[in-house]
Amino acid sequence: MRSSQNHPNQTSGVYGFILLLFIFCIMMIIHQSANASHMLGAELTYKHLSGQKYQVQYTLYRDCNGISAPANMNLKVQSENCSLTSFHSLELDLTSGKELVNFCSNQTSTCQGGNYLGAQAWKYSCEVIIPANCSDWKFSVTDCCRNAGITTIVNPTSSNIYVEALLNNTLGQNSMGEFVNSPTIQLYLNQTQIINARVNATDGDSLVYTLSTPNTGSETYVDFQSSYSQLRPLGTEMFINAQTGEISLVPNQVLNGVISVLVKEYRNGIHIGSVSRDIEVSVKPSYNIIPTLTGVNGSNENTINICKNAALSFKIYSYDADQGNQVKISWTSDMPEVRVRVGAGTNPTTEVLWNSNNAVKENYTLTVYAQDNACPVNAVQSRTYLIHVSDLNLQIKSQNVSCEGANDAGIQAIVSGGSQPYAFNWSDQNISTSSRKNLNAGTYSVMITDANACSTTQQVIIQEGHSAPIINLGGQLSGCNGMPLKLEAGSGTNLYEWSNNASTSSIEVTTAGNYSVRVTNQYGCSAISNVKVVFQDCAGNDQQQQSRAISTMYPNPVVDKVNLRIENPGEGVISFKILDLRGKIIESHISGNTSLNHSLDLSNLPSGAYILVASTSRDVQSFKFCKQ
């Protein structure tokens, strides 16, 4: 029978395993504690390279009193909507490690082997293939842990730093630009200070900045101590400019706290991406007065509105209240071809010159930094200026007159860009609406002015409508009793409406009275003609007398002369009238000649379309012709 007592070798093996496990756990705790003591924060951004390929960059902020930056970090890429997940290794860029604190020239930080606590930014990156178009791609990195010295949250050493970046590539590829400035990690007690979290919008999309609660995981957050919160992470009120990412505050207590800024990107109103920065900030007692920067031209205003293609010029004044300090000015901007001139002296003036004809988007930013030379640490103040370019775009939609002489045209002015409200000023009338109706043919122009007094003008020509049919029933016609009289309204038109309800191009009547016809052509244009018909006894007259008196007109088109054949002129004079298409009499001719052939000299008549009306005692007839 086997004894239940453990063999000595087995016992020592178990104890050895437990001891190794204990030592491993202790080392992990020490490792995490080391990380926790020296991690200041992190951020995660991405850039589209080509096709479905992206470069993801992780920045780790750490102080220089502990272990070195790790050689790599783990990146998780996930889309729940597309059920896709992958893991990647972010590799350390050994050329990074930029210091975050500006020491005066005779001081050395712990990053360089000195005595003053320094901090560095270490960058990691890798390339990732995004295999599908999904609205919820999430890049994320988790690391442990935060510094034990943080006083504004509960159990900081057991609190991870989790940062993520979101991508919606269903509307096309996108780059979520890097943060322009290194984070501010040291503030001074009871002084107004600016923390700048501006991101470079490389695609020209709209960015919105907000304060957020620092994450410990995808859906978990730090637990603030009482009197601290997302909007008051340092215990005092903080104001963030949603357009520039500029945070202003006056710290009122010495502490170590954490701040998180969320930056969302929108394209045509749709959320397409976001990044965040999670950073530890220390508030120190003031030994130095921070330099200041004014707003535009010495004011407190940071926003400038200009019109597209306008020249911009303004000045920014710096000041340091500490005697003997020298202010150094630097700047960053996304304004193309901007010129920045920094003057001389202890408190230099900065002049900004720009022509907005280079603008390709509506909003630009300029961030100016004023850095003093105080020791051991230089103080830096920044100020961001928002330049809004009003680029008014005016599109005119118009509808021409339907038929010649009508007043049924319309105009619609469609405006985009600039700043609402828009004012409309029409050239022909004192009208302030964006649309016009019941217009005649002619030339119209409208000037649009936006809320920033930027304007643009556009002209539109309303074309005359289609010509109405030319008809002339003769005014008065005589017929012979017992024989029908034919009334003709021409041909080549679409619709005929006679007063006797007939719908043909001609009718035959046997009853005296007044007749009329409305003729509508293929363009919907109409004309009306009236005639009075009388009948008389024509006994003894031959067939030739009963026919139309005026039979032909030639040539057509006319060069110099026009000829008419009068088959049955009757008695009295023969009159000829030349009318334009509106019915205006251009020329009149009277002939006492009762011969069969007549010729009119029209050599002085301008080229165009006309109507010839010939009248005898027996008949009135009209002919439409063209003069070359």
XYZ file of C-alpha atoms in Angstrom:
628
model
C 0.000 0.000 0.000
C 1.301 3.479 -0.978
C 1.880 5.807 1.959
C -0.022 9.086 2.004
C 3.049 10.896 3.370
C 4.744 13.232 0.861
C 8.166 12.359 -0.358
C 10.814 14.873 0.801
C 11.797 15.669 -2.796
C 8.167 16.312 -3.718
C 7.724 18.615 -0.726
C 10.818 20.628 -1.498
C 9.717 20.911 -5.141
C 6.325 22.328 -4.160
C 7.894 24.764 -1.711
C 10.400 25.791 -4.346
C 7.650 26.485 -6.860
C 5.700 28.538 -4.301
C 8.838 30.488 -3.437
C 9.543 31.250 -7.101
C 5.935 32.297 -7.622
C 6.143 34.577 -4.571
C 9.380 36.152 -5.809
C 7.833 36.653 -9.280
C 4.787 38.379 -7.775
C 6.997 40.611 -5.640
C 9.044 41.545 -8.714
C 5.874 42.345 -10.663
C 4.656 44.538 -7.814
C 8.043 46.267 -7.678
C 7.981 46.677 -11.481
C 4.464 48.100 -11.416
C 5.375 50.331 -8.504
C 8.376 51.577 -10.443
C 6.172 52.295 -13.437
C 3.533 53.820 -11.198
C 6.052 56.154 -9.622
C 7.258 57.571 -12.907
C 4.424 57.520 -15.499
C 3.095 61.037 -16.066
C 0.607 60.339 -18.841
C 0.073 59.281 -22.446
C -1.675 60.026 -25.736
C -2.491 58.040 -28.886
C -2.848 59.376 -32.450
C -2.948 57.936 -35.964
C -2.117 58.980 -39.527
C -3.367 57.565 -42.820
C -0.474 56.464 -45.050
C -2.049 54.894 -48.145
C -4.882 52.547 -49.031
C -5.885 50.764 -45.816
C -2.519 51.389 -44.118
C -2.254 53.590 -41.016
C 0.581 54.630 -38.736
C -0.359 54.627 -35.047
C 1.769 56.642 -32.605
C 1.740 56.304 -28.832
C 3.489 58.906 -26.656
C 4.495 57.965 -23.114
C 5.290 60.768 -20.662
C 7.506 59.820 -17.691
C 9.758 61.484 -15.164
C 13.441 60.605 -15.127
C 13.772 59.249 -11.574
C 12.912 55.660 -12.391
C 13.214 52.885 -14.912
C 13.858 53.530 -18.581
C 11.050 53.651 -21.104
C 10.040 50.104 -22.172
C 11.190 48.896 -25.588
C 7.644 48.314 -26.841
C 3.970 48.697 -25.946
C 0.931 46.584 -26.818
C -1.647 48.095 -29.180
C -5.174 46.725 -29.506
C -7.197 47.451 -32.664
C -10.884 46.574 -32.557
C -14.222 47.115 -34.302
C -17.239 45.631 -32.555
C -19.540 46.461 -35.481
C -17.326 44.505 -37.884
C -16.353 41.827 -35.290
C -12.628 42.383 -35.917
C -9.792 42.486 -33.355
C -6.016 42.447 -33.728
C -2.949 43.117 -31.552
C 0.262 44.866 -32.555
C 3.591 45.864 -31.040
C 4.387 49.579 -30.834
C 8.161 49.965 -31.104
C 10.123 52.635 -29.237
C 11.722 55.412 -31.267
C 15.139 55.671 -29.636
C 15.639 59.171 -31.063
C 12.670 60.489 -29.054
C 12.839 61.383 -25.363
C 12.376 65.159 -25.621
C 12.423 66.899 -22.242
C 9.201 68.597 -21.150
C 10.639 71.064 -18.628
C 12.698 74.074 -19.722
C 15.627 74.528 -17.333
C 17.877 77.549 -17.390
C 21.274 77.050 -18.966
C 23.225 76.375 -15.755
C 20.838 73.696 -14.460
C 20.727 69.994 -15.365
C 17.746 67.681 -14.983
C 17.725 64.110 -13.744
C 17.222 63.107 -17.395
C 20.785 64.310 -18.015
C 22.264 63.101 -14.717
C 21.538 66.306 -12.776
C 19.610 67.019 -9.603
C 16.422 68.689 -10.853
C 13.517 66.373 -11.627
C 13.063 66.162 -15.376
C 10.441 64.568 -17.619
C 10.534 63.141 -21.131
C 8.213 62.251 -24.004
C 8.932 58.827 -25.532
C 7.293 57.929 -28.837
C 6.252 54.486 -30.086
C 4.782 53.613 -33.466
C 3.734 50.810 -35.772
C 1.902 50.373 -39.061
C -1.555 48.801 -39.070
C -3.724 47.551 -41.925
C -7.401 48.421 -41.385
C -9.129 45.577 -43.271
C -12.660 46.995 -43.548
C -14.679 50.211 -43.523
C -16.287 50.379 -40.081
C -17.680 53.270 -38.059
C -16.205 52.232 -34.684
C -12.516 51.392 -35.088
C -10.755 51.780 -31.745
C -6.983 51.910 -31.157
C -6.080 51.511 -27.468
C -3.091 51.117 -25.138
C -3.217 50.259 -21.418
C -0.299 50.636 -19.007
C 0.094 50.477 -15.253
C 0.217 52.610 -13.240
C -0.104 56.206 -12.136
C 2.254 57.938 -9.707
C 1.758 57.435 -5.999
C 2.154 61.178 -5.451
C -1.140 62.070 -7.179
C -3.413 63.640 -4.564
C -6.654 64.167 -6.487
C -7.731 60.550 -7.174
C -8.282 57.443 -5.059
C -5.553 54.733 -5.093
C -3.447 56.161 -7.946
C -0.893 53.310 -7.813
C -3.595 50.800 -8.775
C -5.027 53.040 -11.480
C -4.064 52.243 -15.082
C -3.462 54.831 -17.761
C -5.686 53.913 -20.708
C -5.748 56.004 -23.887
C -7.659 55.371 -27.086
C -8.207 56.869 -30.522
C -11.356 56.327 -32.589
C -11.696 56.093 -36.379
C -14.786 56.052 -38.592
C -13.517 55.230 -42.093
C -16.935 54.677 -43.687
C -16.745 58.228 -45.091
C -13.205 57.845 -46.411
C -9.778 57.602 -44.837
C -8.758 60.025 -42.103
C -5.738 61.238 -40.157
C -6.099 62.360 -36.552
C -3.195 64.786 -36.246
C -0.690 64.965 -33.417
C -0.943 67.337 -30.483
C 0.942 70.463 -31.498
C 2.391 71.238 -28.070
C 4.109 69.175 -25.422
C 1.892 68.972 -22.335
C 2.217 71.486 -19.522
C 3.172 69.499 -16.409
C 4.006 72.299 -13.976
C 1.721 75.154 -12.918
C 2.235 78.007 -10.472
C -0.008 78.735 -7.518
C -2.479 81.650 -7.787
C -1.414 82.722 -11.281
C -3.514 82.706 -14.450
C -2.121 80.032 -16.732
C -2.862 78.465 -20.094
C -2.696 74.745 -20.883
C -2.715 74.214 -24.635
C -4.004 70.918 -26.063
C -4.322 71.917 -29.722
C -4.304 69.158 -32.355
C -3.221 69.730 -35.937
C -6.234 68.968 -38.168
C -4.321 67.729 -41.213
C -7.489 66.930 -43.208
C -9.124 70.318 -42.645
C -11.996 68.823 -40.634
C -13.638 70.474 -37.619
C -12.273 69.764 -34.129
C -14.125 70.076 -30.827
C -12.244 70.072 -27.498
C -13.712 69.049 -24.123
C -12.453 68.075 -20.684
C -12.985 64.370 -19.962
C -12.499 62.001 -17.039
C -9.171 60.106 -17.297
C -9.680 56.460 -18.253
C -8.359 53.384 -16.484
C -9.916 51.081 -19.098
C -12.239 51.158 -22.092
C -15.299 51.767 -19.894
C -13.677 52.561 -16.513
C -12.407 55.840 -15.100
C -10.351 57.243 -12.245
C -12.158 57.814 -8.958
C -11.731 61.482 -8.018
C -11.338 62.504 -4.410
C -14.087 64.753 -3.057
C -13.914 68.368 -4.332
C -12.318 67.162 -7.611
C -14.172 66.181 -10.794
C -13.980 65.952 -14.579
C -14.560 69.709 -14.962
C -12.565 70.636 -11.831
C -9.736 68.079 -11.899
C -7.398 70.453 -10.013
C -10.062 71.691 -7.601
C -10.536 75.045 -9.322
C -12.692 76.147 -12.225
C -11.196 75.467 -15.655
C -12.322 76.975 -18.967
C -11.632 75.166 -22.243
C -12.033 76.784 -25.648
C -13.937 74.204 -27.701
C -12.409 75.523 -30.950
C -8.740 75.874 -29.987
C -8.196 73.444 -27.078
C -6.888 76.249 -24.871
C -7.536 75.703 -21.137
C -7.314 78.651 -18.745
C -7.267 78.404 -14.953
C -5.919 79.912 -11.733
C -4.654 77.046 -9.484
C -5.477 77.748 -5.833
C -3.771 74.837 -4.041
C -0.504 72.911 -4.176
C -1.191 69.399 -5.500
C -0.478 66.677 -8.036
C -3.510 66.004 -10.250
C -4.525 64.474 -13.574
C -6.222 66.151 -16.539
C -7.698 64.525 -19.645
C -8.623 66.357 -22.851
C -10.822 64.703 -25.489
C -10.589 65.931 -29.086
C -13.391 64.930 -31.479
C -13.154 65.369 -35.239
C -16.184 66.023 -37.473
C -16.565 65.936 -41.251
C -19.736 67.563 -42.577
C -21.280 67.196 -39.130
C -20.446 63.476 -38.772
C -18.094 62.215 -36.036
C -15.163 60.546 -37.818
C -12.449 60.338 -35.168
C -11.125 61.293 -31.750
C -7.956 61.301 -29.652
C -7.253 62.140 -26.014
C -4.369 63.271 -23.828
C -4.081 62.060 -20.216
C -1.437 63.965 -18.240
C -0.325 64.513 -14.642
C 0.058 68.146 -13.585
C 1.846 69.534 -10.522
C 0.919 72.860 -8.933
C 3.960 74.420 -7.235
C 4.354 77.478 -4.999
C 5.128 80.569 -7.062
C 8.725 81.749 -7.062
C 8.431 83.434 -10.454
C 5.796 85.563 -12.188
C 4.745 83.981 -15.471
C 5.097 86.200 -18.580
C 1.876 87.324 -20.253
C 0.630 87.819 -23.811
C -2.113 90.194 -24.883
C -4.936 89.493 -27.262
C -5.163 91.034 -30.724
C -3.552 94.498 -30.809
C -3.346 94.697 -27.025
C -6.972 93.715 -26.408
C -8.249 90.653 -24.596
C -9.764 89.246 -27.808
C -8.294 86.066 -29.292
C -10.645 85.662 -32.283
C -10.302 87.466 -35.610
C -12.869 87.391 -38.410
C -11.609 88.274 -41.884
C -12.936 87.984 -45.411
C -11.463 85.643 -47.997
C -8.693 87.339 -50.010
C -8.289 90.071 -47.373
C -4.943 91.022 -45.815
C -4.505 90.473 -42.074
C -2.141 92.365 -39.787
C -2.130 92.502 -35.985
C 0.257 92.745 -33.032
C 0.709 90.784 -29.803
C 2.464 92.319 -26.808
C 4.435 90.351 -24.196
C 5.248 91.358 -20.629
C 7.187 89.931 -17.680
C 6.743 91.623 -14.299
C 9.974 90.127 -12.933
C 12.772 92.643 -13.251
C 15.696 91.370 -15.298
C 13.826 88.526 -17.002
C 14.082 88.263 -20.774
C 11.039 87.029 -22.705
C 11.655 84.734 -25.657
C 8.871 84.377 -28.265
C 8.142 81.288 -30.371
C 5.052 80.248 -32.314
C 3.260 77.526 -34.278
C 0.463 77.912 -36.834
C -1.433 76.111 -39.584
C -1.878 79.357 -41.570
C -0.218 78.859 -44.988
C 2.572 81.340 -45.766
C 1.993 83.378 -42.600
C 4.752 85.821 -41.635
C 5.530 86.369 -37.952
C 7.975 89.098 -36.950
C 9.345 89.125 -33.397
C 10.739 92.423 -32.208
C 13.711 93.144 -29.963
C 13.853 94.092 -26.289
C 13.091 92.517 -22.939
C 9.370 92.242 -23.729
C 9.261 91.830 -27.517
C 6.254 92.662 -29.681
C 5.075 90.065 -32.191
C 3.604 91.188 -35.523
C 1.508 88.786 -37.624
C 1.046 89.319 -41.387
C -1.075 87.092 -43.603
C -3.062 87.202 -46.832
C -6.137 85.009 -46.649
C -6.187 84.323 -50.387
C -4.093 81.294 -49.383
C -6.887 79.987 -47.143
C -8.336 76.575 -47.988
C -10.520 76.180 -44.885
C -12.554 78.396 -42.564
C -10.646 78.217 -39.260
C -6.925 78.631 -38.591
C -4.981 78.945 -35.358
C -1.799 80.685 -34.293
C -0.249 79.768 -30.934
C 2.373 82.106 -29.472
C 4.628 81.122 -26.554
C 6.301 83.557 -24.160
C 9.162 81.914 -22.217
C 11.196 83.704 -19.565
C 14.727 82.871 -18.392
C 13.965 82.371 -14.694
C 15.945 79.746 -12.767
C 15.943 76.912 -12.120
C 12.912 76.409 -14.416
C 11.796 78.767 -17.172
C 8.130 79.736 -17.036
C 6.153 79.512 -20.278
C 2.823 81.106 -21.113
C 0.957 80.467 -24.358
C -1.990 82.035 -26.104
C -3.893 80.731 -29.125
C -5.528 83.030 -31.665
C -8.394 81.791 -33.840
C -8.590 83.248 -37.352
C -11.983 82.672 -38.968
C -12.031 83.191 -42.742
C -15.432 84.107 -44.173
C -15.397 82.483 -47.589
C -18.819 83.308 -48.990
C -20.001 81.049 -51.784
C -22.953 82.247 -53.836
C -24.841 80.036 -56.258
C -27.609 81.479 -58.429
C -30.443 79.353 -59.744
C -32.778 81.029 -62.221
C -35.775 80.292 -64.406
C -36.177 82.260 -67.626
C -39.371 83.893 -68.851
C -41.630 81.218 -70.295
C -43.161 83.228 -73.150
C -42.173 86.507 -74.734
C -43.478 89.458 -72.741
C -44.470 87.403 -69.688
C -43.310 88.145 -66.106
C -43.063 84.641 -64.686
C -39.263 84.324 -64.273
C -37.632 83.535 -60.907
C -34.227 83.734 -59.161
C -32.940 81.857 -56.085
C -29.696 82.941 -54.341
C -28.111 80.034 -52.406
C -25.367 81.011 -49.944
C -22.852 78.876 -48.056
C -19.766 79.640 -46.000
C -19.145 82.837 -44.086
C -21.098 83.609 -40.928
C -24.860 83.894 -40.700
C -27.102 85.853 -40.826
C -26.818 86.849 -44.478
C -28.158 90.128 -45.917
C -29.396 90.291 -49.539
C -29.323 93.487 -51.603
C -30.795 93.361 -55.127
C -29.754 95.909 -57.729
C -33.191 96.673 -59.175
C -35.308 96.953 -56.017
C -34.960 97.373 -52.269
C -35.679 93.712 -51.542
C -33.926 91.704 -48.807
C -35.106 88.181 -49.624
C -32.975 85.395 -51.074
C -35.478 84.625 -53.845
C -37.350 86.617 -56.478
C -40.387 85.768 -58.596
C -42.735 87.322 -61.185
C -39.768 88.821 -63.037
C -39.486 90.112 -66.597
C -36.555 89.397 -68.866
C -33.483 91.462 -68.007
C -30.245 91.640 -66.013
C -30.295 91.330 -62.221
C -27.522 91.324 -59.606
C -27.461 90.577 -55.889
C -24.881 91.372 -53.205
C -24.635 89.041 -50.188
C -23.160 90.344 -46.912
C -22.509 88.076 -43.921
C -22.310 88.818 -40.183
C -18.617 89.739 -40.528
C -19.360 92.362 -43.225
C -17.830 90.137 -45.918
C -19.651 90.350 -49.231
C -19.839 88.878 -52.697
C -21.850 89.923 -55.761
C -23.167 87.919 -58.675
C -25.118 88.842 -61.798
C -27.712 86.794 -63.643
C -29.394 87.397 -67.003
C -33.014 86.346 -67.356
C -33.603 85.427 -70.987
C -36.690 86.441 -72.926
C -39.203 83.657 -73.404
C -40.320 81.828 -76.510
C -42.253 83.755 -79.126
C -46.011 83.437 -79.198
C -47.694 82.216 -82.407
C -48.313 84.926 -85.037
C -51.925 84.938 -86.119
C -54.166 87.548 -87.728
C -57.671 86.602 -88.769
C -58.017 89.942 -90.594
C -60.117 92.059 -88.263
C -63.125 91.962 -90.645
C -63.905 89.592 -93.488
C -66.757 89.458 -96.001
C -68.280 86.316 -97.411
C -70.957 85.460 -99.929
C -74.344 84.314 -98.856
C -74.793 80.615 -99.283
C -71.065 79.895 -99.390
C -68.834 79.017 -96.380
C -66.015 81.400 -95.455
C -62.787 79.769 -94.331
C -60.981 81.234 -91.284
C -57.333 80.115 -90.992
C -55.129 80.313 -87.877
C -51.883 79.065 -89.437
C -50.141 75.739 -88.911
C -47.318 74.129 -86.949
C -48.846 74.829 -83.547
C -50.060 72.472 -80.888
C -53.456 73.654 -79.769
C -56.334 75.646 -81.309
C -59.282 76.901 -79.289
C -61.975 78.608 -81.390
C -64.865 80.533 -79.963
C -67.214 77.977 -81.517
C -65.334 75.194 -79.596
C -63.563 73.907 -82.703
C -59.968 72.667 -82.229
C -58.665 72.553 -85.809
C -56.231 74.975 -87.443
C -59.025 76.363 -89.656
C -62.793 76.511 -89.635
C -65.499 77.297 -92.195
C -68.323 79.574 -91.115
C -71.626 80.389 -92.807
C -73.050 82.702 -90.171
C -72.127 86.329 -89.666
C -70.741 87.311 -86.289
C -67.607 87.720 -84.201
C -65.121 84.841 -84.084
C -61.894 84.372 -82.124
C -59.168 81.774 -81.766
C -56.489 81.102 -79.131
C -53.420 79.369 -80.560
C -50.885 77.705 -78.232
C -47.539 76.490 -79.570
C -45.280 73.680 -78.349
C -43.707 75.985 -75.710
C -47.046 76.768 -74.097
C -47.118 80.307 -75.495
C -50.483 81.617 -76.722
C -51.901 84.358 -78.938
C -55.504 85.431 -79.620
C -56.957 86.916 -82.784
C -60.486 88.181 -83.481
C -62.435 88.690 -86.687
C -65.842 90.080 -87.609
C -67.502 88.125 -90.394
C -70.247 89.597 -92.593
C -72.054 87.939 -95.488
C -73.494 89.651 -98.568
C -75.149 88.825 -101.843
C -72.412 87.969 -104.323
C -74.660 87.144 -107.320
C -72.824 87.703 -110.583
C -69.361 87.398 -109.091
C -67.242 84.615 -110.448
C -65.207 82.143 -108.443
C -62.129 84.332 -108.736
C -63.924 87.153 -106.923
C -64.844 84.870 -104.064
C -61.271 83.831 -103.430
C -58.756 85.633 -101.229
C -57.642 88.942 -102.747
C -53.976 88.599 -101.683
C -52.529 85.280 -102.682
C -48.716 85.234 -102.385
C -45.668 87.028 -100.922
C -42.102 86.332 -102.039
C -39.174 85.941 -101.524
C -38.775 84.809 -97.918
C -36.263 85.526 -96.487
C -36.116 89.049 -97.944
C -32.861 90.651 -99.062
C -33.911 94.068 -100.433
C -37.412 93.887 -101.899
C -40.547 91.916 -101.200
C -43.192 91.159 -103.856
C -46.910 90.545 -103.423
C -49.451 89.141 -105.861
C -52.918 90.777 -105.611
C -55.415 88.528 -107.357
C -58.528 90.629 -106.750
C -57.552 94.098 -105.498
C -61.036 95.599 -105.653
C -61.429 99.354 -105.444
C -59.548 101.962 -103.431
C -56.025 102.039 -102.057
C -53.932 99.103 -100.904
C -52.059 99.546 -97.588
C -48.983 97.677 -96.381
C -47.671 97.680 -92.788
C -44.418 96.185 -91.457
C -44.692 95.110 -87.772
C -42.152 93.634 -85.360
C -43.050 90.483 -83.437
C -44.487 92.554 -80.581
C -46.979 94.197 -82.962
C -45.212 97.569 -83.173
C -45.543 99.258 -86.594
C -42.090 99.773 -88.130
C -43.044 100.993 -91.624
C -46.270 101.891 -93.477
C -46.852 102.009 -97.253
C -49.971 103.023 -99.243
C -50.431 102.281 -102.922
C -53.126 103.580 -105.241
C -52.004 101.098 -107.842
C -54.663 98.447 -108.417
C -52.415 96.253 -110.525
C -51.880 92.622 -109.671
C -48.180 92.870 -108.669
C -46.697 95.093 -105.975
C -43.116 95.507 -104.770
C -41.886 97.085 -101.511
C -38.328 98.321 -100.908
C -37.181 97.011 -97.500
C -33.445 97.561 -97.951
C -33.281 99.901 -94.922
C -35.040 97.447 -92.652
C -32.664 95.867 -90.057
C -32.192 92.120 -90.079
C -34.754 90.209 -88.059
C -38.208 88.654 -88.044
C -41.221 90.770 -89.080
C -44.894 90.638 -90.076
C -46.249 92.147 -93.309
C -49.949 93.082 -93.165
C -51.545 93.838 -96.549
C -55.065 95.336 -96.669
C -57.420 95.812 -99.627
C -61.084 96.658 -99.715
C -61.764 92.947 -100.034
C -59.231 91.296 -97.745
C -56.633 91.646 -94.986
C -53.825 89.136 -94.826
C -50.568 88.848 -92.842
C -47.285 87.185 -93.717
C -44.371 86.426 -91.368
C -40.943 86.861 -92.982
C -37.270 87.207 -92.174
C -35.093 90.125 -93.328
C -31.461 89.260 -93.983
